[in-house]
Amino acid sequence: MLQKVSSHLLRCGASTLPIRRSHAYSGNPTGLGALGSLFRVHPSVSQALAEHQPVVALESTIITHGMPFPHNLSTAMEVESLVRAQGAIPATVGVLRGRVHVGLSSEELEYLARSEGSLKISRRDLPYAISKGLSGGTTVSATMIAAHSAGIPVFVTGGIGGVHRGGEHSLDVSADLTELGRTPVAVVSAGVKSILDIGRTLEFLETQGVCVATYGQSNNFPAFFSPQSGFTSPYHVRDPEEAAKLIEGTLSLGLQSGLLIAVPICEEHAAVGQQIDDAIQTAVAEASFVEIRGKDVTPFILRRVNELTKGKSLEANVALIHNNAKVGSQIACELAKRRHDRKRKQPTSYHVMSSPESKSEIVVIGGINVDFIAKGKTEDIVFGQTNPGNVCQSFGGVGRNIADILSRLGRRVLFISAIGSDSHSHAVLNYCQHMNTSGIARLADQRTATYCAVITESGELSLGLGDMDIHQQITEQYVSSFEEQLSSASLVCLDGNLPVSTIDYVCGLAKELALSVWYEPTDSVKASKPFQSESWKQLSYSSPNLAELCTMNTTLGLQTPDVFPSSLGDVLSCALALSRPLLEHLHCLIVTLGSDGVLVCGQHDGNGSVHLRPRVEGETRGRLCAVHYASLPVSAEIVNVSGAGDSLAGSIMAGVIQGQDTDSCVRMGLQAARLSLASQHPIDPLLCMDSVDPYKTLSQAWPKPHFLWID
């Protein structure tokens, strides 16, 4: 039935996003994890998981059913802030309009907080909520399913459900308990809600094979508002390190069961525990009297207890959740640290091609894709129906494109990347035989990156879809195995597909060894990566477009225009203003302006141009200036625009390594970009030095570049 639901959503044009299986721990996804098209993972969560950063899952029934508005929203936002303060990334789970969201934006949090008709969604309710396109808060069991499917091993909540009082007769047992028995996620909570039969709950968990441990110095099992329930846990863990070891051991065994870490409430809020317990007894009796049953019991009791205690239970509830979030985040950080340390000690498991003996002038580190270019036969692409057009396959990826053109221009290039062990990988390697592919890792059980672009008749991009998770496997650990080649290269080129940690590693190496590093931003989102830390100050070159240049400035906290200007003069002024602060550390910026050409910014070379060659240590800095080069007219039909920028950047790099003057370097780049626009491939397969030689290719005189000083 769920497969039919998924197919129906797709036929209706619903947006879907395949969920990425994390390789942080083994085990198959449970429940809905196999139906990744019904999940949406927030970009911040997806990136954190890809980079093996600590992530903490959070449930959302506390938002929809646990507290009144606006306390529910403020508490949810406070908890997320507490998680971030401990160094982890929060991933609040909820169901919005029939899709399971792992990580919510502030707008989505408020939507759930304000919704009056939201469902309380457990494992049982997920199929119905999805099939009807409904929204709701996820309980412990549903949140565990989503967390495991996304690859998040640590989940923080207030308290778990359990065996209800009188459960031996009613068989009213929370699905949280059976989920703990079949889903390998560590649940950090304040034990079991005190309105439940705690003794029978612990017995049920034992039957399910769930490891239970109290956090702290004793084995006393907490009862939500009270640090003691009168029962004991089988084990206890004293600190985040011991808890992380326990989680690591549980997941490594592949038992497919979770574990419960019970965190006692803080002593300062435990003092009102007896008053709250008395109120609970009263509320339980009232619920029984008015015959409230099933999933309506807990919300009724919590609301009534809050009334009877005049808000003290709500205060204690918030404090308890805050404490759990702090402890759970510390555990998640320690777990991530242990995994990172273990991976560094382990020998690499990458399969690398045999390496040629010749020394490389340039090392390129970045993505490699199999591209499918769908070009429409009309200027407007109409979504929701089949459009006439042509589809062709080519091989791209920013790093691969740059390494390709450098190889075709006769440079000695080492290309470091990662591909899967699939049919696409064989096709890629066959096509790239002219390149040094000894740095490409082939990874088992991984998919080679693929990219599909839908372009209009004129060649403009209308829609792009990418399956590029494998790029996150180009890790610091793997790249560091090429440190000898990196240290001897004249130039190192990084593309924006790389994990931030890998970029930081190379920039750190550049600082240590005075390497020249070129950063190709890839897109306006990834442009920010080196600028999230001090790494950007070790870059020598970068080749952003205007939008990517804005992202770089914004990431540094600098002011940027809300709207880009339209006239050429204003465009150049804008580009100069945005380039100026970056040139305090970067040697040169090559700003691509589309049909308006290229703006090269850097230090004056004393001859009326920009000094483009690599900086020499101890060299006196010149006055900042820029040179604008007009774009070349394209006489042939524009086939695609996916490789023009890479062709420009790669050809300029080749010219720099050859020792060409700035005009020649840029003109080589402009000619290569023009050839790319007329080719079905990102890099024209017929490209060579003669085809981009500025003195052999243009039938008329080159347009005179325009020189500008930068104030």
XYZ file of C-alpha atoms in Angstrom, residues 190-194 198 202 214 218-233 262-267 270-271 273-274 277:
35
model
C 14.146 11.317 31.908
C 13.125 7.687 32.224
C 9.468 6.703 32.007
C 6.592 9.075 32.587
C 5.483 8.761 36.163
C 7.285 1.754 35.747
C 11.184 -2.108 32.787
C 20.800 5.468 34.265
C 23.619 5.589 40.773
C 21.378 2.919 39.271
C 18.180 4.620 40.460
C 15.741 4.694 37.569
C 14.136 8.160 37.249
C 10.400 8.745 36.929
C 10.230 11.882 34.781
C 9.571 14.550 37.461
C 11.355 12.578 40.160
C 14.994 11.386 40.133
C 13.880 8.157 41.840
C 11.050 5.815 40.960
C 11.696 3.075 43.489
C 13.139 0.890 40.722
C 16.701 0.440 39.530
C 18.292 0.228 36.101
C 17.672 7.565 31.669
C 18.706 11.019 32.891
C 17.420 12.125 36.335
C 15.837 15.572 36.560
C 18.034 18.309 38.101
C 17.877 18.444 41.902
C 13.124 17.632 41.702
C 11.934 19.350 44.904
C 8.357 16.151 42.428
C 6.076 15.017 45.292
C 3.145 13.139 41.773
